[in-house]
Amino acid sequence: MGKFLFNRIVTMMITLFLIITITFFLMHAIPGGPFTREKPLPPEVIAALNAKYHLDDPLWLQYVDYVKGVFTFNLGPSFQRVGVTVNDLIKAGFPATAKIGGGAIILIILLGIPIGMISALKQNKWQDQTVMIIATLGVTIPSFVMATGIIYIFSAKLHWIPSNGLTTWKHLIGPVFALSGFSLSFVARLTRSSMLEVLQQDYIRTARAKGLSEFKVIVKHALKNALIPVVTYMGPMIANLLTGSFVIEKIFAIPGMGKHFVESVGNRDYTVLMGITIFYAMFLIVMVLIVDILYGFIDPRIKLHD
């Protein structure tokens, strides 16, 4: 286990280093600069701004400074907000993003897995067909369409939930359901197909032949193995949900990380763009590691070694 963790952490650091490098040089390969405007600034002003943010240093020196900053948790200043750092923007935006992301994750786990199990156990019956129809709709309808529909029906017409902001628990309902729609449906379908495959295995038939109760057969023997592909999918999914759905945050006017990311693209605020990208990558890498560790607990046959 110790060797496994050490090797994975080394791999994570190399992966993160490559992401930082690619992100940095891609940003600097884009024509123009952070102070390029439709109405050009005077050359003296641009020179002063470049000197202030060390953008007149050689590119290799900027790269070294940026890598040092990332590994010391300093993602640099925002080029468009005076006195504000990228760390400040992430600290301000992440709590709101995490609230709707956390709510979506809880909803997906509490509904997606049980629905998929019921669908598999009731294969080809009306319960299964109903779940498959709803799950197919959930997978195929884009989140922005679902968000717009929720706002129109439940906010504009029925006045049950607020349409924007994030100040009370009612504000969470719309964005959480819109954000979780695709993943909830996908997890339900994935759980169903995995359960159907596991239920055909010889050890399930053996367990039933031994007279074990159906509850023990399903929960103790079938569910654990059926969850492995679900857990594999949920690692990147959790990272994605917790680091923000830019479209959902924009539609519901939630001041999360998505707002800063979208604004940084339009404003050419490169440090914010790079910082949020690297923050997302770090989160995703950690979640993949957690998923790999969970494999060993879900199925002891999977050994955590190289």
Short mmCIF file of N, CA, C and O in Angstrom, two decimals, residues 165-228:
data_model
loop_
_atom_site.label_atom_id
_atom_site.label_comp_id
_atom_site.label_asym_id
_atom_site.label_seq_id
_atom_site.Cartn_x
_atom_site.Cartn_y
_atom_site.Cartn_z
N GLY A 165 -29.39 33.17 -7.89
CA GLY A 165 -28.77 33.42 -6.60
C GLY A 165 -28.57 32.13 -5.82
O GLY A 165 -28.92 31.02 -6.28
N LEU A 166 -27.97 32.29 -4.61
CA LEU A 166 -27.69 31.12 -3.79
C LEU A 166 -27.64 31.54 -2.32
O LEU A 166 -26.60 31.51 -1.68
N THR A 167 -28.80 31.95 -1.81
CA THR A 167 -28.83 32.43 -0.43
C THR A 167 -29.59 31.50 0.52
O THR A 167 -29.33 31.50 1.71
N THR A 168 -30.55 30.75 0.03
CA THR A 168 -31.30 29.81 0.88
C THR A 168 -31.25 28.41 0.27
O THR A 168 -30.80 28.24 -0.86
N TRP A 169 -31.76 27.43 1.02
CA TRP A 169 -31.74 26.06 0.51
C TRP A 169 -32.61 25.90 -0.73
O TRP A 169 -32.36 25.04 -1.58
N LYS A 170 -33.63 26.74 -0.85
CA LYS A 170 -34.49 26.66 -2.03
C LYS A 170 -33.74 27.02 -3.31
O LYS A 170 -34.07 26.54 -4.39
N HIS A 171 -32.73 27.90 -3.15
CA HIS A 171 -31.94 28.27 -4.33
C HIS A 171 -31.12 27.10 -4.86
O HIS A 171 -30.66 27.12 -6.00
N LEU A 172 -30.90 26.08 -4.02
CA LEU A 172 -30.09 24.93 -4.45
C LEU A 172 -30.87 23.98 -5.36
O LEU A 172 -30.27 23.26 -6.17
N ILE A 173 -32.19 23.96 -5.22
CA ILE A 173 -32.99 22.91 -5.87
C ILE A 173 -32.82 22.94 -7.39
O ILE A 173 -32.51 21.91 -8.01
N GLY A 174 -33.00 24.10 -7.99
CA GLY A 174 -32.92 24.19 -9.44
C GLY A 174 -31.56 23.79 -9.99
O GLY A 174 -31.46 22.88 -10.81
N PRO A 175 -30.47 24.46 -9.54
CA PRO A 175 -29.15 24.11 -10.09
C PRO A 175 -28.72 22.68 -9.78
O PRO A 175 -28.06 22.04 -10.60
N VAL A 176 -29.10 22.16 -8.60
CA VAL A 176 -28.70 20.79 -8.26
C VAL A 176 -29.36 19.78 -9.20
O VAL A 176 -28.70 18.87 -9.73
N PHE A 177 -30.65 19.95 -9.45
CA PHE A 177 -31.33 19.01 -10.35
C PHE A 177 -30.83 19.17 -11.79
O PHE A 177 -30.65 18.18 -12.51
N ALA A 178 -30.61 20.41 -12.21
CA ALA A 178 -30.12 20.62 -13.58
C ALA A 178 -28.71 20.05 -13.74
O ALA A 178 -28.38 19.45 -14.77
N LEU A 179 -27.88 20.22 -12.71
CA LEU A 179 -26.49 19.76 -12.79
C LEU A 179 -26.39 18.24 -12.72
O LEU A 179 -25.50 17.64 -13.32
N SER A 180 -27.30 17.62 -11.96
CA SER A 180 -27.19 16.18 -11.73
C SER A 180 -27.93 15.35 -12.78
O SER A 180 -27.79 14.12 -12.79
N GLY A 181 -28.71 15.98 -13.64
CA GLY A 181 -29.57 15.23 -14.57
C GLY A 181 -28.83 14.20 -15.40
O GLY A 181 -29.18 13.01 -15.39
N PHE A 182 -27.76 14.60 -16.07
CA PHE A 182 -27.03 13.68 -16.94
C PHE A 182 -26.35 12.57 -16.12
O PHE A 182 -26.51 11.38 -16.42
N SER A 183 -25.61 12.97 -15.08
CA SER A 183 -24.84 11.98 -14.31
C SER A 183 -25.76 11.01 -13.57
O SER A 183 -25.46 9.82 -13.46
N LEU A 184 -26.89 11.52 -13.05
CA LEU A 184 -27.83 10.64 -12.35
C LEU A 184 -28.35 9.57 -13.30
O LEU A 184 -28.39 8.38 -12.96
N SER A 185 -28.73 9.99 -14.48
CA SER A 185 -29.25 9.04 -15.48
C SER A 185 -28.17 8.06 -15.90
O SER A 185 -28.42 6.86 -16.06
N PHE A 186 -26.95 8.58 -16.09
CA PHE A 186 -25.86 7.71 -16.53
C PHE A 186 -25.50 6.68 -15.45
O PHE A 186 -25.27 5.51 -15.75
N VAL A 187 -25.46 7.12 -14.19
CA VAL A 187 -25.16 6.20 -13.09
C VAL A 187 -26.24 5.13 -12.98
O VAL A 187 -25.95 3.94 -12.74
N ALA A 188 -27.51 5.52 -13.16
CA ALA A 188 -28.60 4.54 -13.10
C ALA A 188 -28.44 3.49 -14.20
O ALA A 188 -28.59 2.28 -13.96
N ARG A 189 -28.13 3.94 -15.41
CA ARG A 189 -27.94 3.00 -16.52
C ARG A 189 -26.72 2.12 -16.30
O ARG A 189 -26.74 0.92 -16.58
N LEU A 190 -25.65 2.73 -15.78
CA LEU A 190 -24.41 1.98 -15.56
C LEU A 190 -24.62 0.93 -14.46
O LEU A 190 -24.16 -0.22 -14.58
N THR A 191 -25.31 1.31 -13.39
CA THR A 191 -25.59 0.37 -12.30
C THR A 191 -26.45 -0.78 -12.80
O THR A 191 -26.22 -1.94 -12.47
N ARG A 192 -27.45 -0.45 -13.61
CA ARG A 192 -28.34 -1.49 -14.15
C ARG A 192 -27.57 -2.51 -14.99
O ARG A 192 -27.67 -3.72 -14.76
N SER A 193 -26.78 -2.01 -15.94
CA SER A 193 -26.06 -2.93 -16.83
C SER A 193 -25.03 -3.74 -16.05
O SER A 193 -24.85 -4.94 -16.30
N SER A 194 -24.37 -3.12 -15.09
CA SER A 194 -23.37 -3.84 -14.30
C SER A 194 -24.02 -4.90 -13.41
O SER A 194 -23.52 -6.02 -13.27
N MET A 195 -25.18 -4.53 -12.82
CA MET A 195 -25.90 -5.49 -11.98
C MET A 195 -26.38 -6.68 -12.80
O MET A 195 -26.30 -7.84 -12.36
N LEU A 196 -26.89 -6.42 -13.99
CA LEU A 196 -27.37 -7.52 -14.84
C LEU A 196 -26.24 -8.49 -15.17
O LEU A 196 -26.44 -9.71 -15.18
N GLU A 197 -25.05 -7.96 -15.42
CA GLU A 197 -23.91 -8.80 -15.73
C GLU A 197 -23.49 -9.63 -14.51
O GLU A 197 -23.24 -10.83 -14.62
N VAL A 198 -23.45 -8.97 -13.35
CA VAL A 198 -23.03 -9.67 -12.13
C VAL A 198 -24.04 -10.75 -11.75
O VAL A 198 -23.66 -11.85 -11.31
N LEU A 199 -25.33 -10.47 -11.92
CA LEU A 199 -26.36 -11.44 -11.53
C LEU A 199 -26.32 -12.72 -12.35
O LEU A 199 -26.92 -13.73 -11.96
N GLN A 200 -25.62 -12.68 -13.49
CA GLN A 200 -25.49 -13.89 -14.32
C GLN A 200 -24.27 -14.74 -13.94
O GLN A 200 -24.06 -15.81 -14.52
N GLN A 201 -23.47 -14.25 -12.99
CA GLN A 201 -22.24 -14.96 -12.64
C GLN A 201 -22.54 -16.23 -11.83
O GLN A 201 -23.56 -16.32 -11.12
N ASP A 202 -21.58 -17.17 -11.90
CA ASP A 202 -21.77 -18.46 -11.21
C ASP A 202 -21.85 -18.30 -9.69
O ASP A 202 -22.61 -19.01 -9.03
N TYR A 203 -21.04 -17.38 -9.14
CA TYR A 203 -21.05 -17.26 -7.67
C TYR A 203 -22.37 -16.73 -7.13
O TYR A 203 -22.74 -16.99 -5.98
N ILE A 204 -23.12 -16.01 -7.97
CA ILE A 204 -24.45 -15.57 -7.54
C ILE A 204 -25.40 -16.77 -7.50
O ILE A 204 -26.18 -16.94 -6.55
N ARG A 205 -25.31 -17.60 -8.54
CA ARG A 205 -26.16 -18.81 -8.55
C ARG A 205 -25.80 -19.73 -7.38
O ARG A 205 -26.67 -20.34 -6.75
N THR A 206 -24.47 -19.81 -7.08
CA THR A 206 -24.04 -20.64 -5.95
C THR A 206 -24.59 -20.11 -4.63
O THR A 206 -25.05 -20.87 -3.78
N ALA A 207 -24.52 -18.79 -4.48
CA ALA A 207 -25.03 -18.18 -3.25
C ALA A 207 -26.52 -18.45 -3.08
O ALA A 207 -26.99 -18.75 -1.97
N ARG A 208 -27.27 -18.37 -4.17
CA ARG A 208 -28.71 -18.66 -4.09
C ARG A 208 -28.96 -20.13 -3.81
O ARG A 208 -29.87 -20.49 -3.06
N ALA A 209 -28.12 -21.00 -4.42
CA ALA A 209 -28.29 -22.45 -4.20
C ALA A 209 -28.02 -22.83 -2.76
O ALA A 209 -28.57 -23.82 -2.25
N LYS A 210 -27.16 -22.04 -2.08
CA LYS A 210 -26.85 -22.32 -0.67
C LYS A 210 -27.98 -21.89 0.25
O LYS A 210 -27.92 -22.11 1.46
N GLY A 211 -28.96 -21.22 -0.30
CA GLY A 211 -30.11 -20.82 0.51
C GLY A 211 -30.00 -19.45 1.14
O GLY A 211 -30.79 -19.12 2.04
N LEU A 212 -29.02 -18.66 0.71
CA LEU A 212 -28.91 -17.30 1.26
C LEU A 212 -30.13 -16.48 0.86
O LEU A 212 -30.72 -16.68 -0.21
N SER A 213 -30.49 -15.56 1.73
CA SER A 213 -31.65 -14.71 1.42
C SER A 213 -31.31 -13.83 0.21
O SER A 213 -30.14 -13.51 -0.06
N GLU A 214 -32.35 -13.43 -0.51
CA GLU A 214 -32.15 -12.61 -1.71
C GLU A 214 -31.49 -11.28 -1.34
O GLU A 214 -30.67 -10.75 -2.11
N PHE A 215 -31.82 -10.77 -0.17
CA PHE A 215 -31.21 -9.51 0.28
C PHE A 215 -29.69 -9.66 0.42
O PHE A 215 -28.93 -8.80 -0.04
N LYS A 216 -29.24 -10.76 1.03
CA LYS A 216 -27.80 -10.99 1.20
C LYS A 216 -27.12 -11.21 -0.14
O LYS A 216 -26.01 -10.74 -0.37
N VAL A 217 -27.79 -11.93 -1.02
CA VAL A 217 -27.20 -12.19 -2.34
C VAL A 217 -26.98 -10.88 -3.10
O VAL A 217 -25.91 -10.65 -3.68
N ILE A 218 -27.98 -10.01 -3.03
CA ILE A 218 -27.90 -8.76 -3.78
C ILE A 218 -26.90 -7.79 -3.14
O ILE A 218 -26.00 -7.27 -3.80
N VAL A 219 -27.07 -7.55 -1.83
CA VAL A 219 -26.28 -6.51 -1.16
C VAL A 219 -24.85 -6.98 -0.91
O VAL A 219 -23.88 -6.25 -1.17
N LYS A 220 -24.66 -8.21 -0.43
CA LYS A 220 -23.34 -8.67 -0.02
C LYS A 220 -22.49 -9.16 -1.19
O LYS A 220 -21.28 -8.95 -1.23
N HIS A 221 -23.13 -9.82 -2.15
CA HIS A 221 -22.34 -10.44 -3.23
C HIS A 221 -22.44 -9.69 -4.56
O HIS A 221 -21.42 -9.53 -5.24
N ALA A 222 -23.62 -9.26 -4.93
CA ALA A 222 -23.78 -8.66 -6.27
C ALA A 222 -23.41 -7.18 -6.29
O ALA A 222 -22.69 -6.72 -7.17
N LEU A 223 -23.90 -6.43 -5.30
CA LEU A 223 -23.76 -4.97 -5.35
C LEU A 223 -22.30 -4.52 -5.33
O LEU A 223 -21.91 -3.61 -6.06
N LYS A 224 -21.47 -5.18 -4.49
CA LYS A 224 -20.08 -4.75 -4.37
C LYS A 224 -19.37 -4.82 -5.72
O LYS A 224 -18.66 -3.89 -6.11
N ASN A 225 -19.53 -5.93 -6.42
CA ASN A 225 -18.87 -6.06 -7.72
C ASN A 225 -19.50 -5.18 -8.78
O ASN A 225 -18.82 -4.69 -9.68
N ALA A 226 -20.81 -4.98 -8.66
CA ALA A 226 -21.49 -4.14 -9.65
C ALA A 226 -21.09 -2.67 -9.52
O ALA A 226 -21.21 -1.90 -10.48
N LEU A 227 -20.61 -2.29 -8.34
CA LEU A 227 -20.30 -0.88 -8.12
C LEU A 227 -18.94 -0.46 -8.69
O LEU A 227 -18.65 0.73 -8.77
N ILE A 228 -18.09 -1.42 -9.06
CA ILE A 228 -16.74 -1.06 -9.52
C ILE A 228 -16.77 -0.12 -10.72
O ILE A 228 -16.12 0.93 -10.71
#
